[in-house]
Coordinates of C-alpha atoms in Angstrom, one line a residue:
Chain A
X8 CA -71.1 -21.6 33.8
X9 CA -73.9 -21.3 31.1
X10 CA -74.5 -22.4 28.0
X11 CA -73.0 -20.1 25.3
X12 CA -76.2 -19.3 22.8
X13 CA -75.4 -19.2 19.3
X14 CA -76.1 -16.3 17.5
X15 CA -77.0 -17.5 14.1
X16 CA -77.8 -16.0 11.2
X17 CA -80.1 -17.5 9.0
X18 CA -83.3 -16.3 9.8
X19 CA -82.5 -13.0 9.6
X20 CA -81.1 -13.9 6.5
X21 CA -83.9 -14.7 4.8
X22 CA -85.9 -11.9 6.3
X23 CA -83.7 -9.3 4.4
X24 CA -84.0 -11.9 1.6
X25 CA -87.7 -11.9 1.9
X26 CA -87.8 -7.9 1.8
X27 CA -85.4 -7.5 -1.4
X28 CA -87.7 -9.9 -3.2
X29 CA -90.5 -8.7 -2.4
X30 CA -89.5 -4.6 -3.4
X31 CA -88.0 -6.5 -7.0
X32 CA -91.8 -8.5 -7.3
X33 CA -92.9 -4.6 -7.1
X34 CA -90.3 -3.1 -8.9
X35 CA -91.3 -5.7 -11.8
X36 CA -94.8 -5.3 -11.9
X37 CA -95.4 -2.2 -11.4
X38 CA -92.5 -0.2 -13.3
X39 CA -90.8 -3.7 -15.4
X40 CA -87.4 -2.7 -13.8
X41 CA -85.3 -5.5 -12.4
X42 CA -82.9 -4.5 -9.7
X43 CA -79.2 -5.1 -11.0
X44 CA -75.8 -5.3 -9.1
X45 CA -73.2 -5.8 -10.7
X46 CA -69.6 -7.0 -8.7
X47 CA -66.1 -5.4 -10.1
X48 CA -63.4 -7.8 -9.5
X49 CA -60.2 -7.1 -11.1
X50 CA -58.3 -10.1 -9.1
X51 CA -57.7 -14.5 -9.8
X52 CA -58.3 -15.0 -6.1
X53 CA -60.6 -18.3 -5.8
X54 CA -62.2 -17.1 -2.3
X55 CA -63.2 -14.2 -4.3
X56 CA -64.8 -15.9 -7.3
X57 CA -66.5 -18.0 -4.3
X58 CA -67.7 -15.0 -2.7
X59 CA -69.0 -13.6 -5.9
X60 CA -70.8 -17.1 -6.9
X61 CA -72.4 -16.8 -3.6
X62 CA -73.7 -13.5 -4.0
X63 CA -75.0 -14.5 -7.7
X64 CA -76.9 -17.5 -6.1
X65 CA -78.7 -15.6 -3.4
X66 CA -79.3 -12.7 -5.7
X67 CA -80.9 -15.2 -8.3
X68 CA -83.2 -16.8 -5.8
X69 CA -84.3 -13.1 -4.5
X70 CA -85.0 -11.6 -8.1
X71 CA -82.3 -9.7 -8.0
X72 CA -79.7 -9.2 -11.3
X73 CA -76.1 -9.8 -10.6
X74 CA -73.4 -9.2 -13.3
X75 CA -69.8 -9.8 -12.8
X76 CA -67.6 -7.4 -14.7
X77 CA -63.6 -9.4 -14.3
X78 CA -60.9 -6.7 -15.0
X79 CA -57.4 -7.9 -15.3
X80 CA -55.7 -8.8 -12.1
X81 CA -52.9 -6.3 -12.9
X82 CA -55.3 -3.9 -14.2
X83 CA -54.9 0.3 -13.5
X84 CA -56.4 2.7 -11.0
X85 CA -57.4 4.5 -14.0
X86 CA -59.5 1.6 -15.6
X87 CA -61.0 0.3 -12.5
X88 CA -61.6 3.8 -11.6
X89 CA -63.5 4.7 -15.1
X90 CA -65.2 1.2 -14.8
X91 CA -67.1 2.0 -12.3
X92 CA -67.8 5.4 -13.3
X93 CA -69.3 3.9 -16.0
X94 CA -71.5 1.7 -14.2
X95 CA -72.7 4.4 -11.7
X96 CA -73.3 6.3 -14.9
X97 CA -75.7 3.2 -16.1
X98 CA -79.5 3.7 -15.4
X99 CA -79.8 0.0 -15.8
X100 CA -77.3 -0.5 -13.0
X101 CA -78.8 0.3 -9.2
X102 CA -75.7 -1.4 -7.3
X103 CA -71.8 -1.6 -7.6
X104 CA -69.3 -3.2 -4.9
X105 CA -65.8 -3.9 -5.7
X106 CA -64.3 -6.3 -5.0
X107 CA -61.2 -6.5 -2.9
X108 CA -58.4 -8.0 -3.2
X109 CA -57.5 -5.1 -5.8
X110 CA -54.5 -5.0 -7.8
X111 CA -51.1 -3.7 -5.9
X112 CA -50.5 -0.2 -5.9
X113 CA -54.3 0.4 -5.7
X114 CA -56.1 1.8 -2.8
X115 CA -60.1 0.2 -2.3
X116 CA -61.7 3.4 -0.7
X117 CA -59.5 5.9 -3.3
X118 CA -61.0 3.5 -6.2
X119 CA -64.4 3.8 -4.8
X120 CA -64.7 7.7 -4.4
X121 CA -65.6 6.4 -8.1
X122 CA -69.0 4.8 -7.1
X123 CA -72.3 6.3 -7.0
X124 CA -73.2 7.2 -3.5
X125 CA -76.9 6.5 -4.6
X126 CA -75.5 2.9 -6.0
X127 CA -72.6 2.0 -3.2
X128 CA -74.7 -0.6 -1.7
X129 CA -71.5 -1.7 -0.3
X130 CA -70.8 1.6 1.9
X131 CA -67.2 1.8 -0.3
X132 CA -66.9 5.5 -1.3
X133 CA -65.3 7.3 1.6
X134 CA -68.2 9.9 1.1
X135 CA -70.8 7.0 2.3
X136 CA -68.9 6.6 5.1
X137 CA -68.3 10.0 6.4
X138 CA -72.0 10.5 5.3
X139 CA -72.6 7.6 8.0
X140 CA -70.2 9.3 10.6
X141 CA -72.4 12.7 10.1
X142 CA -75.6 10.9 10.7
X143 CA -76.9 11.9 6.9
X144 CA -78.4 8.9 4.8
X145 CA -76.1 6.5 3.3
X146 CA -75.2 2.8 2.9
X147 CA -73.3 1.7 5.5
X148 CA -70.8 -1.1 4.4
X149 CA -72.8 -4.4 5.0
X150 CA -70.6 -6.3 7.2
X151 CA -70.8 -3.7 9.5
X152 CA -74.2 -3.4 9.2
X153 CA -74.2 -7.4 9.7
X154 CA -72.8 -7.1 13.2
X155 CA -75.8 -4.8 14.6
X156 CA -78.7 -6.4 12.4
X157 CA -77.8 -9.9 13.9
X158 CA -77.6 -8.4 17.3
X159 CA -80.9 -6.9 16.9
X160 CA -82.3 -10.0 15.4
X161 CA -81.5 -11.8 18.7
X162 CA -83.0 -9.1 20.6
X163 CA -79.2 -8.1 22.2
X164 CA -79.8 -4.2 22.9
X165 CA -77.1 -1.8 22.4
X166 CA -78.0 1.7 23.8
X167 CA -76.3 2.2 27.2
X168 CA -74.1 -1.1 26.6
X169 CA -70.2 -0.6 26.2
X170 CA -69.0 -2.5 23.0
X171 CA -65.1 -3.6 22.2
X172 CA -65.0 -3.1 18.4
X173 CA -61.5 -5.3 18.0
X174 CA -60.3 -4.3 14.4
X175 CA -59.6 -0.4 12.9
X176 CA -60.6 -1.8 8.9
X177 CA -62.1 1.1 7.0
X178 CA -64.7 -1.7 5.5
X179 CA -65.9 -3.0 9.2
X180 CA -63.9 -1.5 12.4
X181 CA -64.4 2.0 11.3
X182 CA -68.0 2.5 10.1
X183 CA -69.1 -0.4 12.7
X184 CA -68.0 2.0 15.5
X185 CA -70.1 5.1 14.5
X186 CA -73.0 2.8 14.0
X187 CA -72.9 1.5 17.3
X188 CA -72.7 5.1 18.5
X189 CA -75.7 6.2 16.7
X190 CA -77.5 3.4 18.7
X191 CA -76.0 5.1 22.0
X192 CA -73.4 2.2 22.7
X193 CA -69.6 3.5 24.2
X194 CA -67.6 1.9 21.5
X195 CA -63.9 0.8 22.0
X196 CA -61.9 0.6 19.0
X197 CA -58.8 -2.0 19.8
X198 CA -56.3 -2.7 17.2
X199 CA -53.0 -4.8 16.8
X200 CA -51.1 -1.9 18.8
X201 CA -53.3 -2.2 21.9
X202 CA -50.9 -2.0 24.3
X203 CA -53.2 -4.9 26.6
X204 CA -56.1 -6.3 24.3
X205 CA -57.7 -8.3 27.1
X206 CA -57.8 -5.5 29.8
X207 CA -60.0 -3.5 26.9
X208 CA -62.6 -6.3 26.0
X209 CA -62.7 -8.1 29.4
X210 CA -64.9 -4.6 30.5
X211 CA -67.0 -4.3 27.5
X212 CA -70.7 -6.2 27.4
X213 CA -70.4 -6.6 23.6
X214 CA -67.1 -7.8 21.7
X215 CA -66.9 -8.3 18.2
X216 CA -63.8 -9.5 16.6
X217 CA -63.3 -8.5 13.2
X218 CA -59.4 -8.5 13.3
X219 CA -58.6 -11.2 10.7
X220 CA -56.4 -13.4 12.8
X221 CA -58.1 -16.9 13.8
X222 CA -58.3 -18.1 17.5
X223 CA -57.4 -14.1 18.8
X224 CA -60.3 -13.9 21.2
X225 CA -60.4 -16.3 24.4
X226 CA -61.9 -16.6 27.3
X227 CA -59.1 -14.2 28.6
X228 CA -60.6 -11.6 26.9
X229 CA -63.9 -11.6 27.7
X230 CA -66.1 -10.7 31.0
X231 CA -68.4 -13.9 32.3
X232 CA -71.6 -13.5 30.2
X233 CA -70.1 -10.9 27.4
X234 CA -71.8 -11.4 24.1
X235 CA -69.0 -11.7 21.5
X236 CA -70.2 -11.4 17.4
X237 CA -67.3 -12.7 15.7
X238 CA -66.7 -11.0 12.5
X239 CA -63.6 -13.0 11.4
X240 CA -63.4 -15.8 8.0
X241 CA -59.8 -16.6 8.1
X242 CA -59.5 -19.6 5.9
X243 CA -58.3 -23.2 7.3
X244 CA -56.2 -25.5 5.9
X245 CA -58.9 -27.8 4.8
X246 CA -60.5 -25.0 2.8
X247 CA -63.3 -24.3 5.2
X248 CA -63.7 -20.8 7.4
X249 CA -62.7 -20.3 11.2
X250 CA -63.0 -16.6 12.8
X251 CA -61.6 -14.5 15.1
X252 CA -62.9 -16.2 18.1
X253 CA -61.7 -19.5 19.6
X254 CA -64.8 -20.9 20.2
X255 CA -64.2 -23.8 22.3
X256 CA -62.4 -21.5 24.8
X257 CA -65.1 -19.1 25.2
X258 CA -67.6 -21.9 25.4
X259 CA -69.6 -21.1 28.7
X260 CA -68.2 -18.0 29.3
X261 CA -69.5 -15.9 26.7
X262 CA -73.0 -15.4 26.9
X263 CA -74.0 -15.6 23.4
X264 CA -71.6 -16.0 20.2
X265 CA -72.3 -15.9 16.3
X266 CA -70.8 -18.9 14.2
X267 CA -68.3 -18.8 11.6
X268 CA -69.6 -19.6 9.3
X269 CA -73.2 -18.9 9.9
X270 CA -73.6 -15.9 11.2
X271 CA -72.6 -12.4 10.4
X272 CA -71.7 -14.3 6.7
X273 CA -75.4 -14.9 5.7
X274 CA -76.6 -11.3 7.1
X275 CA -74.0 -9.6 5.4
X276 CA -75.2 -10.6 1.5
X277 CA -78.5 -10.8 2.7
X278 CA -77.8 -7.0 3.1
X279 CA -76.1 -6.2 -0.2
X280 CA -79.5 -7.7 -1.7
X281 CA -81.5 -5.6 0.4
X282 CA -79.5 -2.3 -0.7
X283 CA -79.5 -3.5 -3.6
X284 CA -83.4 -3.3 -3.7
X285 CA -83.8 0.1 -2.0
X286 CA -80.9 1.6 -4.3
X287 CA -83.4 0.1 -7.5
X288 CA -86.5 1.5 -5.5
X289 CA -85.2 4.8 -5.0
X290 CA -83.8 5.5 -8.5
X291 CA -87.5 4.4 -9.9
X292 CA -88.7 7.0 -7.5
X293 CA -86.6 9.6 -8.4
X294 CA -87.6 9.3 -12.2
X295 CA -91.4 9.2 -11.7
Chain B
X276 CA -50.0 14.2 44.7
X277 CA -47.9 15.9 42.1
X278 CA -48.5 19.6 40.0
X279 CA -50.7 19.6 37.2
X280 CA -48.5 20.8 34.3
X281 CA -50.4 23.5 31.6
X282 CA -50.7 22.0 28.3
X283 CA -50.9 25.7 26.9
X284 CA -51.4 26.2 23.6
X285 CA -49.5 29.4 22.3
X286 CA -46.3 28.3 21.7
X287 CA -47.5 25.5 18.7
X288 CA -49.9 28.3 18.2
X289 CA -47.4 30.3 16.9
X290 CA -45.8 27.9 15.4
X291 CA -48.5 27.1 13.3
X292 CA -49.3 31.0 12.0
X293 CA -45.5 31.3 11.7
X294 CA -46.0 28.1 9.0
X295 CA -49.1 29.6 7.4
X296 CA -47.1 33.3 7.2
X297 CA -43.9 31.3 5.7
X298 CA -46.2 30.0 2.8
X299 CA -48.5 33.3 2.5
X300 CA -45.3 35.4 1.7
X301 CA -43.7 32.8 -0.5
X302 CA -47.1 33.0 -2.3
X303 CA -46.8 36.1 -2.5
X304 CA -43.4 36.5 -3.8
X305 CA -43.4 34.0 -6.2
X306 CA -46.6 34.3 -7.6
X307 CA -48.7 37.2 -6.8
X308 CA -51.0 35.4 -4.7
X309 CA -52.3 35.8 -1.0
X310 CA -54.1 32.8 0.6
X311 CA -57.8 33.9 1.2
X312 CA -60.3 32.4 3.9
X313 CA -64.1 32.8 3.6
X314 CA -66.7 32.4 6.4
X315 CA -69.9 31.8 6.1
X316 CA -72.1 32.9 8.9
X317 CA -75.9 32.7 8.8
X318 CA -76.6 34.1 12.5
X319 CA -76.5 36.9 15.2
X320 CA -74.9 35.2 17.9
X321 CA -73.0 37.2 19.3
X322 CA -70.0 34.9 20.0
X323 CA -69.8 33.9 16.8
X324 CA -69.1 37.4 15.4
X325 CA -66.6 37.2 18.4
X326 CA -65.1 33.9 16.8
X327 CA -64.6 35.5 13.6
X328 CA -63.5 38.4 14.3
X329 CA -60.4 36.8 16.2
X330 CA -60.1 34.7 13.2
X331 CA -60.0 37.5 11.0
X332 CA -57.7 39.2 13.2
X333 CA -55.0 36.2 13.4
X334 CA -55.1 35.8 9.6
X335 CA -54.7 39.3 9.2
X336 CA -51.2 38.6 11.1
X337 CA -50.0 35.4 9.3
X338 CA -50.3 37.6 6.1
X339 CA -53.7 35.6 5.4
X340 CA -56.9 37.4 3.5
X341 CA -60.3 36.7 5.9
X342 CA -63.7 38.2 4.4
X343 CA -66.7 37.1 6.1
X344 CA -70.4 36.4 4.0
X345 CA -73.1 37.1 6.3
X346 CA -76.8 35.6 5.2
X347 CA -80.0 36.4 7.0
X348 CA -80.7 34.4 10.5
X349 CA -83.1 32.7 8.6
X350 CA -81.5 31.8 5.3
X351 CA -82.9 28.7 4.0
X352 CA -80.5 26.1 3.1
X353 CA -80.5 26.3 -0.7
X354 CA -79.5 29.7 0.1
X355 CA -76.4 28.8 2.1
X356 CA -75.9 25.8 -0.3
X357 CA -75.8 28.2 -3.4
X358 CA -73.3 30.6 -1.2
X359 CA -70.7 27.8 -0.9
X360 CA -71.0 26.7 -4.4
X361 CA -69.8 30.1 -5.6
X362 CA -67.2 30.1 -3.1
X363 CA -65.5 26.6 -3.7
X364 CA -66.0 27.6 -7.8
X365 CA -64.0 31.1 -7.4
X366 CA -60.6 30.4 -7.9
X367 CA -59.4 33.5 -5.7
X368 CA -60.9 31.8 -3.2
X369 CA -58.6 28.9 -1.2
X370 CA -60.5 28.0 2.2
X371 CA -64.5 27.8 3.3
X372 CA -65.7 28.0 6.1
X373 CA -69.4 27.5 7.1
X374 CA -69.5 28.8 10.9
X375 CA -72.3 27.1 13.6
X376 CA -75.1 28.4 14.8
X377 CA -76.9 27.9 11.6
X378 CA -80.8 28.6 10.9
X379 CA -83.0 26.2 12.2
X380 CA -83.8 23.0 10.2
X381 CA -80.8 23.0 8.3
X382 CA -78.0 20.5 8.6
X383 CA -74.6 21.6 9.1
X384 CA -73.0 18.3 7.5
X385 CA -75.3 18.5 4.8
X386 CA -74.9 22.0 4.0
X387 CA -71.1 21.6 4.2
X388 CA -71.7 18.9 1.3
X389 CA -71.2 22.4 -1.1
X390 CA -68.2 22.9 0.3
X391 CA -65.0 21.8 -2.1
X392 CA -62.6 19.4 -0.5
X393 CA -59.9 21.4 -1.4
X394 CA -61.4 24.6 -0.1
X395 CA -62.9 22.7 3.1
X396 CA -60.0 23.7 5.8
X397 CA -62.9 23.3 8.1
X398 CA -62.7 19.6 7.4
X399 CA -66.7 19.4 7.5
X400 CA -67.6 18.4 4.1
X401 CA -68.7 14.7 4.9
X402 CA -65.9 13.5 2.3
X403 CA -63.2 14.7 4.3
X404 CA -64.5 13.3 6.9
X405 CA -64.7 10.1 5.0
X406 CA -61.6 10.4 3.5
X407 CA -59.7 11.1 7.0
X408 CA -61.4 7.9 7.9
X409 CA -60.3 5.9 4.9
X410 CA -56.6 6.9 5.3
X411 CA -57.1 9.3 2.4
X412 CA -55.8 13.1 2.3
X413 CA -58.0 15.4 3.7
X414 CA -58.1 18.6 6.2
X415 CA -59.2 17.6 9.5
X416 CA -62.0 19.5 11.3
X417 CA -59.5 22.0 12.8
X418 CA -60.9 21.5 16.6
X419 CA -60.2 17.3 16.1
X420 CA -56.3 17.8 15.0
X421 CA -55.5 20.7 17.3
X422 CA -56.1 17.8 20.7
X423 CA -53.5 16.3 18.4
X424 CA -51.1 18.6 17.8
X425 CA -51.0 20.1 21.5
X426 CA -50.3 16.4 22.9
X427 CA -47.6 16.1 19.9
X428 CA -46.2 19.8 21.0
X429 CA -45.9 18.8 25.0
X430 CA -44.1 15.0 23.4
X431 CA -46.9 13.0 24.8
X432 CA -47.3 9.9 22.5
X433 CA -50.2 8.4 21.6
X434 CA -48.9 4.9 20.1
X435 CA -50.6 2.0 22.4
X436 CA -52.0 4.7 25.1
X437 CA -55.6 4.5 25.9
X438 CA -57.7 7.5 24.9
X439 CA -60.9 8.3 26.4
X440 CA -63.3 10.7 24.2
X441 CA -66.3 12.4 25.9
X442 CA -68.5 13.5 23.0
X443 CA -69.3 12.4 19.4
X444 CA -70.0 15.5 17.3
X445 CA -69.2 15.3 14.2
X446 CA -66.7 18.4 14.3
X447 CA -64.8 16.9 17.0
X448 CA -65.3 13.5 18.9
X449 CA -65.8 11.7 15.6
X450 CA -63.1 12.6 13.4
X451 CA -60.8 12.9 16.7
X452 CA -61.3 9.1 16.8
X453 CA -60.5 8.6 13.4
X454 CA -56.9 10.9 14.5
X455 CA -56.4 9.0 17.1
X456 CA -56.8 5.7 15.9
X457 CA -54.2 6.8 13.1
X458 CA -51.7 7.3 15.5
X459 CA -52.1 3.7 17.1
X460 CA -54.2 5.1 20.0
X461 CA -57.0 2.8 21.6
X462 CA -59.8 4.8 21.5
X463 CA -63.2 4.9 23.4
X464 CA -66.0 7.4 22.6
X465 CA -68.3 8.2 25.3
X466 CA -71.1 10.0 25.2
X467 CA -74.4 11.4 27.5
X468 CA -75.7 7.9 27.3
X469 CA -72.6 6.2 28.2
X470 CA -73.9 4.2 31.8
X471 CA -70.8 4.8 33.7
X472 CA -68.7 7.3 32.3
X473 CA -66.4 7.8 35.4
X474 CA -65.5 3.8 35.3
X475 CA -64.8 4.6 31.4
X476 CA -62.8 7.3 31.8
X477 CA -61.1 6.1 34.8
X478 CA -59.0 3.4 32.9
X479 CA -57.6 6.0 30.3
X480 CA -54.6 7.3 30.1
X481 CA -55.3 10.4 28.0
X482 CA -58.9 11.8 28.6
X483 CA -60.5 14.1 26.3
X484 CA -63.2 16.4 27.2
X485 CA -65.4 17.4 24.4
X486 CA -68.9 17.4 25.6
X487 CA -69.8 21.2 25.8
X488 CA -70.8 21.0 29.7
X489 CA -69.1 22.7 32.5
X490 CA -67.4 20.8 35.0
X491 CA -68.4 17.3 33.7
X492 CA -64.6 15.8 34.4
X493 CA -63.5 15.6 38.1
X494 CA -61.1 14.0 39.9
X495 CA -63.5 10.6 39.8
X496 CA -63.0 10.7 36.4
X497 CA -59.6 10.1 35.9
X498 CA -56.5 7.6 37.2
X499 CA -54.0 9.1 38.9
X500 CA -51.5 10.8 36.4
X501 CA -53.8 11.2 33.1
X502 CA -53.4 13.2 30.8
X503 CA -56.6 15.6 30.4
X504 CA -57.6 18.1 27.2
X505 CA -59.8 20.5 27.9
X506 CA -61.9 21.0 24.2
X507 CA -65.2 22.4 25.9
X508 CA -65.9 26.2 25.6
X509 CA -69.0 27.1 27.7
X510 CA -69.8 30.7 28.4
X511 CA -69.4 32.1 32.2
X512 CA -72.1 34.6 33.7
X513 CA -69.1 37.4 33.7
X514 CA -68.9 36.6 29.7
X515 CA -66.1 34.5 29.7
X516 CA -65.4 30.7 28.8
X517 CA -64.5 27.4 30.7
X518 CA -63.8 24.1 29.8
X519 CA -66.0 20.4 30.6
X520 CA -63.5 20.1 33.2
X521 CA -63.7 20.8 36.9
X522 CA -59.6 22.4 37.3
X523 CA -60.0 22.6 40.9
X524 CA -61.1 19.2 41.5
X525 CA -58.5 17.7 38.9
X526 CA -55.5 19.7 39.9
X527 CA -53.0 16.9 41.5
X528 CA -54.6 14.0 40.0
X529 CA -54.0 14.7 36.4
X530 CA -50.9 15.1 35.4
X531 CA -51.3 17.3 32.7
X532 CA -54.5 19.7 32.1
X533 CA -55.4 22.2 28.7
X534 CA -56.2 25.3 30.1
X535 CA -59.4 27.3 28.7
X536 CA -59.0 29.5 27.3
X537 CA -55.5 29.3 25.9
X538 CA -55.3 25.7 25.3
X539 CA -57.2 23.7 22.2
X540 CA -58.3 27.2 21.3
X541 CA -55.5 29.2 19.5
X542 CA -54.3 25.9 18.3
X543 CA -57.5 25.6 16.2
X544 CA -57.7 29.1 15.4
X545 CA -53.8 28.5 13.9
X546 CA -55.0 25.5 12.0
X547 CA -57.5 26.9 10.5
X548 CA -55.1 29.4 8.9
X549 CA -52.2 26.3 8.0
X550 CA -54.9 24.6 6.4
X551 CA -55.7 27.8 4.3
X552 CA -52.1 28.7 3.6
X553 CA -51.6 25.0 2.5
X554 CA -54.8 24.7 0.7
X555 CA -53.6 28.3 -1.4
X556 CA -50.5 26.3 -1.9
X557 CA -52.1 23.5 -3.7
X558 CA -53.8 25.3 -5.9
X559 CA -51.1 27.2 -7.7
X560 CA -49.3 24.1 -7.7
X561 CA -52.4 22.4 -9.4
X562 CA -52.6 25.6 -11.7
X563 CA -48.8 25.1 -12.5

């Protein structure tokens, strides 16, 4: 028995951070433009207004412009839908991202076709994501993208290594998967109808959890010295964030895990900034 | 050791071009219109031309209009882009397909951008693909859903069985995923640089073979009693086609084997003529 490291991740963080700053300093001096995102939410839930204050903060300290436009939580498909045309139709705009929870009845990646592929710094549109799958440029969504840039950050290399993607979501299990095949991995995709979750993960080098359902991954499920990046933020009682992964079973038996909170969280805005950035720097580029 | 049963293909085959003929002649009848398929082909291979002239030939059957395009060998890509413009814009037009080889330094995703969704029975318009990922309506590259539907036709389930993929092209191990993972399969995509890809395939209960190389799946692929489709199609010296599968050395192990030719292959060719019979259907009802 080792010691599990802890895959945190701050410093990569502030890396991406450090980038979209320093492509906004650019973008200011040489061409005036600030890069602007601006977050949809049509919803009342407090984790979301959370989340979206978080994302303001970082973006302020990185130079980056962040706008939230708040629809009605009952609001249409139609209005969300012509909202964000609207927005991807606004050259002062270079990134949109819904926000989900949506209103019932609605459907996230149907509402997101709506989105800009140039400005869906979130990976949203269906089109990004099939754009991913097909190996042409595109944002992936930035959780997923989270999971490998913290793995790279650690130096944990993928090509050749057999990964147990635990989760089917069309915002992390789906695009995560094709991104860990473009870096030559044999992905896994497990789900709530795997007929015996531990037999797939307990082969796999690499597990990440991104299920939604706290404490699911134990030492059970995992092979002696498995790296797990745990992908979960199921909310406790005492209004803090637990993942997917019981932590104090897998201690010493996992090689390496990332901490909720701590770890994919902090990459994954860190990302949205950086796409951000690049979406601003492109669209300069494409008008010059 | 037990017989291998044939998961042929002909009998769903039909069943699919009797579909596509029940809708061509309803068309017909009640509105004067005959579902028409397009394909695009930009090369003198010779087994394409063999491809779509079977094509051709089947439609011709199901009551199904087929007129083939031909471009130069070396038509450059805003060519080819232009050609599938016109075609998804000409309303007597219902399905496009771009057929593979295509010249040198294009992109066959990229290209197939041009095609409409509507119009894209091919499924290979990154949006469908996108879109079948989401959990959104769209065709399914035709090779993909015809593993499907011959596993559906010989009542093997997929719900909570394991399903090994060898081979993530876009036309077929990618979006098959996607299929399979909407039918509560697990799924594990392997690939040339998977490390061990008998110990991968070994634990599967349903193992797919779509890597385009002869006799890459033997009997030390597979448990005893998978369930094995045969997707390859690679040319013999005597000018025929087998499969990535070794028959011989499978025969007894697996308990079920696609035949090639005669299994994914006229189930495809069938699809690809639902897909245009339904797509016709859609837009008369859109024109309604």
């Amino acid at each position: 028995m080792t010691d599990t490291v802890s895959l945190t991740g701050a410093a990569r963080a502030a890396a991406l951070r450090d980038e979209a700053q320093a492509i906004a300093q650019e973008l200011g001096r040489a061409h005036g433009v600030q890069p602007r995102l601006v977050v949809v939410v049509a919803t009342e839930d407090e984790s979301t207004a959370w989340y979206v204050r978080s994302i303001t903060r970082a973006a302020g300290k990185a130079g980056i412009a962040c706008d939230t436009v708040t629809l009605p939580a009952d609001a249409e498909a139609g209005t969300i839908r012509k909202q964000l045309a609207e927005l991807s139709a606004d050259p002062d705009v270079h990134g949109v991202i819904l926000q989900t929870p949506l209103p019932p009845g609605t459907s996230a990646a149907d509402l997101a076709g709506a989105i800009a592929p140039g400005k869906d710094v979130d990976g949203a549109n269906p089109l990004s994501l099939g754009r991913l799958a097909a190996g042409l440029p595109a944002f992936a969504p930035a959780t997923a993208e989270a999971v490998v840039s913290l793995l790279d950050a650690h130096g944990i290399g993928l090509a050749g290594r057999s990964v147990a993607v635990v989760g089917r979501s069309t915002v992390v299990g789906k695009p995560l998967a094709h991104l860990l095949l473009d870096r030559d991995a044999t992905v896994t995709v497990c789900h709530s109808r795997t007929a015996d979750l531990a037999a797939a993960t307990r082969t796999a080098d690499i597990v990440v959890a991104a299920a939604g359902r706290a404490g699911l991954i134990t030492a059970d499920h995992l092979a002696q010295g498995a790296v797990v990046v745990d992908v979960g933020t199921n909310p406790t009682e005492d209004g803090g964030l637990t993942g997917d992964v019981d932590a104090e079973s897998v201690a010493g038996r996992a090689a390496a895990l990332s901490p909720v909170p701590g770890g994919v969280g902090p990459v994954t805005t860190a990302l949205l900034l950086q796409h951000t950035a690049l979406a601003a720097q492109r669209a300069v580029a494409a008008h010059q």
